[in-house]
Amino acid sequence: MADEASRADEGLGYAVNAPYYELILPTEHWAGVAASLGALLKDAHTVAEIGAGTGYYTEAMLGFLPPDAEIFAIEPARVMRAALVTRLARLPEAERRVTVLPEDAATADPGTGLDAVVLLNLVMHFAPDERERLWRKWAKALNPGGLLIVEAQYPQRTEPVPPSTVPGRTLGRHRYDTVSRADVAGDGMIRWVSTYRTWDGDRLVREETAEFDCHVISDERLSEELSAAGLAPVPDAPEGLRVWRR
């Protein structure tokens, strides 16, 4: 995990997609996940957001957590952390409520018990043995009754994912979309290949491609791992999220 964190801190994994990060999915997607988090975390007072990225959900949480709630935004990738800190610096309420930790998931330490741990767009980057340590560490950090929240993993099996185009957002004269596919890259591994495209009307202005090797984690495997860490599933979790309680 330390090697992954080192690569991330150098920006090698995110140098291509960081400029497109909040443009590559429709606004409705971001808003929908934020609304689900709001329903789950309305009473949380200490939250660790692992892999905070550019801070979209960090900012959203400031809007729906209790006024005295504290957030620990954990982001080891320097290029992503630059966007995160820039975003938070313009929010007056972040000054006393958000602490940015530049360590990775294995080494970050908020130094207090947590009511929730949020990991979005992150879990697939960890190998099974790394996940075992990850779950054990953060389950232990949770207060009794605290929640661990991840998104549903896709795909659920080690198989190719055919190319598809996901419409993104528009900024000024440009609109953005992403063409993504996944190839099998080994036992339990797939390689996501994503091409980020910039359009001016019907004219393709720019395209850049990033590749990420990811571990496939089925709901069944996730359930086994989190149960082994001493967590219990929360029934009727919001669509697209998997929620576990200490």
Coordinates of C-alpha atoms in Angstrom, one line a residue:
M1 CA 0.0 0.0 0.0
A2 CA 3.0 2.3 0.7
D3 CA 4.1 1.9 -2.9
E4 CA 0.6 2.8 -4.2
A5 CA 0.6 5.9 -1.9
S6 CA 4.0 6.9 -3.2
R7 CA 2.9 6.7 -6.8
A8 CA -0.2 8.6 -6.0
D9 CA 1.7 11.3 -4.2
E10 CA 3.8 11.9 -7.2
G11 CA 0.6 12.3 -9.2
L12 CA 1.4 9.5 -11.6
G13 CA -2.0 7.9 -11.2
Y14 CA -4.0 11.1 -11.5
A15 CA -2.0 13.5 -13.6
V16 CA -4.2 12.7 -16.6
N17 CA -7.7 12.5 -15.1
A18 CA -7.4 15.1 -12.3
P19 CA -8.4 18.1 -14.6
Y20 CA -11.5 16.1 -15.7
Y21 CA -12.4 14.6 -12.3
E22 CA -15.5 16.6 -11.7
L23 CA -16.5 16.9 -15.3
I24 CA -16.6 13.2 -16.3
L25 CA -19.8 12.3 -14.6
P26 CA -23.2 14.1 -14.9
T27 CA -24.1 16.5 -12.1
E28 CA -27.0 14.2 -11.1
H29 CA -24.5 11.5 -10.2
W30 CA -22.6 13.7 -7.8
A31 CA -25.7 15.1 -6.3
G32 CA -27.4 11.7 -5.9
V33 CA -24.4 10.3 -3.9
A34 CA -24.2 13.4 -1.8
A35 CA -27.9 13.1 -0.9
S36 CA -27.4 9.5 0.1
L37 CA -24.5 10.5 2.3
G38 CA -26.6 13.2 3.9
A39 CA -29.3 10.7 4.9
L40 CA -26.7 8.4 6.4
L41 CA -24.6 10.9 8.2
K42 CA -27.0 13.5 9.5
D43 CA -26.0 12.7 13.1
A44 CA -22.3 12.1 12.6
H45 CA -19.9 14.4 14.4
T46 CA -16.5 13.0 13.3
V47 CA -16.0 11.7 9.8
A48 CA -13.0 10.4 7.9
E49 CA -13.2 10.7 4.2
I50 CA -10.5 8.5 2.7
G51 CA -9.6 9.5 -0.8
A52 CA -11.2 12.9 -0.6
G53 CA -10.1 13.8 -4.2
T54 CA -11.1 17.3 -5.3
G55 CA -13.3 17.7 -2.3
Y56 CA -16.8 17.6 -3.8
Y57 CA -18.2 15.4 -1.1
T58 CA -16.1 17.2 1.6
E59 CA -17.9 20.4 0.7
A60 CA -21.3 18.6 0.5
M61 CA -20.8 17.1 4.0
L62 CA -20.1 20.6 5.5
G63 CA -23.7 21.4 4.3
F64 CA -25.5 18.5 6.0
L65 CA -23.4 17.4 9.0
P66 CA -24.2 18.9 12.4
P67 CA -22.6 22.4 12.8
D68 CA -20.0 21.1 15.3
A69 CA -19.0 18.1 13.1
E70 CA -15.4 17.6 12.1
I71 CA -14.1 16.1 8.9
F72 CA -10.7 14.5 8.2
A73 CA -10.1 14.7 4.5
I74 CA -7.5 12.1 3.6
E75 CA -5.8 12.5 0.2
P76 CA -2.3 11.4 -0.6
A77 CA -2.2 12.4 -4.3
R78 CA -0.6 15.8 -4.5
V79 CA -2.4 16.8 -7.7
M80 CA -5.8 16.0 -6.2
R81 CA -4.9 17.5 -2.8
A82 CA -4.1 20.8 -4.5
A83 CA -7.7 21.0 -5.8
L84 CA -9.0 19.8 -2.5
V85 CA -7.2 22.5 -0.4
T86 CA -8.0 25.2 -3.0
R87 CA -11.7 24.3 -2.7
L88 CA -11.7 24.2 1.1
A89 CA -9.8 27.5 1.4
R90 CA -12.7 29.5 0.0
L91 CA -15.2 28.0 2.5
P92 CA -15.2 29.8 5.8
E93 CA -16.8 26.9 7.6
A94 CA -13.9 24.6 6.5
E95 CA -11.4 26.6 8.5
R96 CA -12.4 25.2 11.8
R97 CA -14.1 21.9 10.7
V98 CA -11.9 20.2 8.0
T99 CA -8.4 18.8 8.5
V100 CA -6.6 17.7 5.4
L101 CA -4.3 14.7 6.0
P102 CA -1.8 14.0 3.2
E103 CA -1.1 10.4 4.3
D104 CA -2.5 7.3 2.7
A105 CA -5.3 5.1 4.0
A106 CA -2.7 2.9 5.8
T107 CA -1.0 5.6 7.7
A108 CA -3.4 8.4 8.2
D109 CA -4.5 8.9 11.8
P110 CA -7.3 11.4 12.7
G111 CA -6.4 10.9 16.4
T112 CA -10.0 10.6 17.5
G113 CA -12.9 8.1 17.4
L114 CA -15.0 8.3 14.3
D115 CA -18.7 8.2 13.7
A116 CA -18.2 7.4 10.0
V117 CA -15.5 6.4 7.5
V118 CA -16.3 7.1 3.9
L119 CA -14.4 5.5 1.0
L120 CA -15.7 6.4 -2.5
N121 CA -14.0 5.5 -5.8
L122 CA -11.1 3.9 -3.9
V123 CA -11.5 0.3 -2.7
M124 CA -10.7 -1.3 -6.0
H125 CA -7.1 0.0 -5.8
F126 CA -6.3 -2.2 -2.9
A127 CA -5.2 -5.9 -3.1
P128 CA -7.0 -8.4 -0.8
D129 CA -4.2 -8.4 1.8
E130 CA -4.2 -4.6 1.8
R131 CA -7.9 -4.5 2.2
E132 CA -7.7 -6.9 5.2
R133 CA -5.4 -4.4 7.0
L134 CA -7.5 -1.4 5.8
W135 CA -10.8 -2.8 7.2
R136 CA -9.2 -3.8 10.5
K137 CA -7.6 -0.4 10.9
W138 CA -10.7 1.7 10.2
A139 CA -13.2 -0.6 11.9
K140 CA -11.1 -0.2 15.1
A141 CA -11.2 3.6 14.6
L142 CA -15.0 3.7 14.5
N143 CA -17.0 4.5 17.6
P144 CA -19.6 1.9 18.6
G145 CA -22.5 2.3 16.1
G146 CA -20.2 4.1 13.6
L147 CA -20.6 3.5 9.9
L148 CA -18.2 2.5 7.1
I149 CA -19.5 3.5 3.7
V150 CA -18.3 2.4 0.3
E151 CA -19.9 2.4 -3.2
A152 CA -21.1 -0.7 -4.9
Q153 CA -18.2 -2.2 -6.9
Y154 CA -18.4 -2.7 -10.7
P155 CA -17.9 -5.1 -12.3
Q156 CA -18.7 -7.9 -9.8
R157 CA -16.8 -10.5 -11.7
T158 CA -13.4 -10.6 -13.5
E159 CA -14.6 -10.0 -17.0
P160 CA -14.2 -7.5 -19.8
V161 CA -16.4 -4.4 -19.8
P162 CA -17.2 -3.3 -23.4
P163 CA -16.6 0.4 -24.3
S164 CA -19.3 2.9 -23.3
T165 CA -19.6 6.6 -23.5
V166 CA -20.5 8.5 -20.3
P167 CA -21.7 12.1 -20.9
G168 CA -20.1 14.6 -18.6
R169 CA -20.6 18.3 -18.0
T170 CA -20.2 21.5 -20.0
L171 CA -18.0 24.5 -19.2
G172 CA -18.4 27.5 -21.5
R173 CA -18.1 26.4 -25.1
H174 CA -16.7 23.0 -24.3
R175 CA -18.5 19.8 -23.3
Y176 CA -16.9 16.7 -21.9
D177 CA -17.4 13.0 -22.1
T178 CA -15.6 9.8 -21.3
V179 CA -15.2 6.6 -23.3
S180 CA -14.3 3.7 -20.8
R181 CA -13.7 0.0 -21.1
A182 CA -12.1 -2.6 -18.9
D183 CA -9.8 -5.5 -20.0
V184 CA -9.0 -8.5 -17.9
A185 CA -5.5 -7.9 -16.5
G186 CA -4.9 -11.1 -14.5
D187 CA -6.5 -13.2 -11.8
G188 CA -9.0 -11.0 -10.1
M189 CA -7.8 -7.9 -11.9
I190 CA -9.1 -5.6 -14.6
R191 CA -7.5 -2.6 -16.3
W192 CA -9.8 0.3 -16.8
V193 CA -8.9 2.4 -19.9
S194 CA -10.7 5.8 -19.9
T195 CA -10.4 8.4 -22.7
Y196 CA -11.5 11.9 -21.6
R197 CA -12.7 13.9 -24.6
T198 CA -13.3 17.6 -25.0
W199 CA -15.7 18.8 -27.6
D200 CA -16.5 22.2 -29.1
G201 CA -19.8 21.6 -30.7
D202 CA -19.2 18.5 -32.9
R203 CA -15.5 19.1 -33.2
L204 CA -13.2 17.0 -31.0
V205 CA -10.8 19.4 -29.4
R206 CA -8.7 17.1 -27.2
E207 CA -8.6 13.5 -25.9
E208 CA -6.4 12.0 -23.2
T209 CA -6.3 8.5 -21.9
A210 CA -5.6 7.1 -18.4
E211 CA -5.3 3.4 -17.4
F212 CA -5.8 2.0 -13.9
D213 CA -5.3 -1.6 -12.8
C214 CA -8.1 -2.4 -10.3
H215 CA -9.0 -5.4 -8.1
V216 CA -12.5 -7.0 -8.7
I217 CA -14.5 -7.1 -5.4
S218 CA -17.9 -8.8 -5.4
D219 CA -20.6 -7.9 -2.9
E220 CA -20.1 -11.4 -1.4
R221 CA -16.3 -10.9 -1.0
L222 CA -16.9 -7.4 0.5
S223 CA -19.4 -8.9 2.9
E224 CA -16.9 -11.6 4.0
E225 CA -14.1 -9.1 4.5
L226 CA -16.1 -6.6 6.5
S227 CA -17.7 -9.2 8.6
A228 CA -14.3 -10.6 9.5
A229 CA -13.3 -7.0 10.6
G230 CA -16.2 -7.0 13.0
L231 CA -18.7 -4.9 11.1
A232 CA -22.3 -5.7 10.4
P233 CA -24.2 -4.8 7.2
V234 CA -26.8 -2.0 7.4
P235 CA -30.0 -3.1 5.7
D236 CA -31.8 -0.9 3.2
A237 CA -28.7 1.2 2.4
P238 CA -29.2 3.8 -0.3
E239 CA -29.0 2.6 -3.8
G240 CA -25.4 2.3 -5.0
L241 CA -23.8 2.4 -1.6
R242 CA -22.8 -0.4 0.8
V243 CA -23.0 0.5 4.5
W244 CA -21.6 -1.4 7.5
R245 CA -21.8 -0.6 11.2
R246 CA -19.5 -1.3 14.1

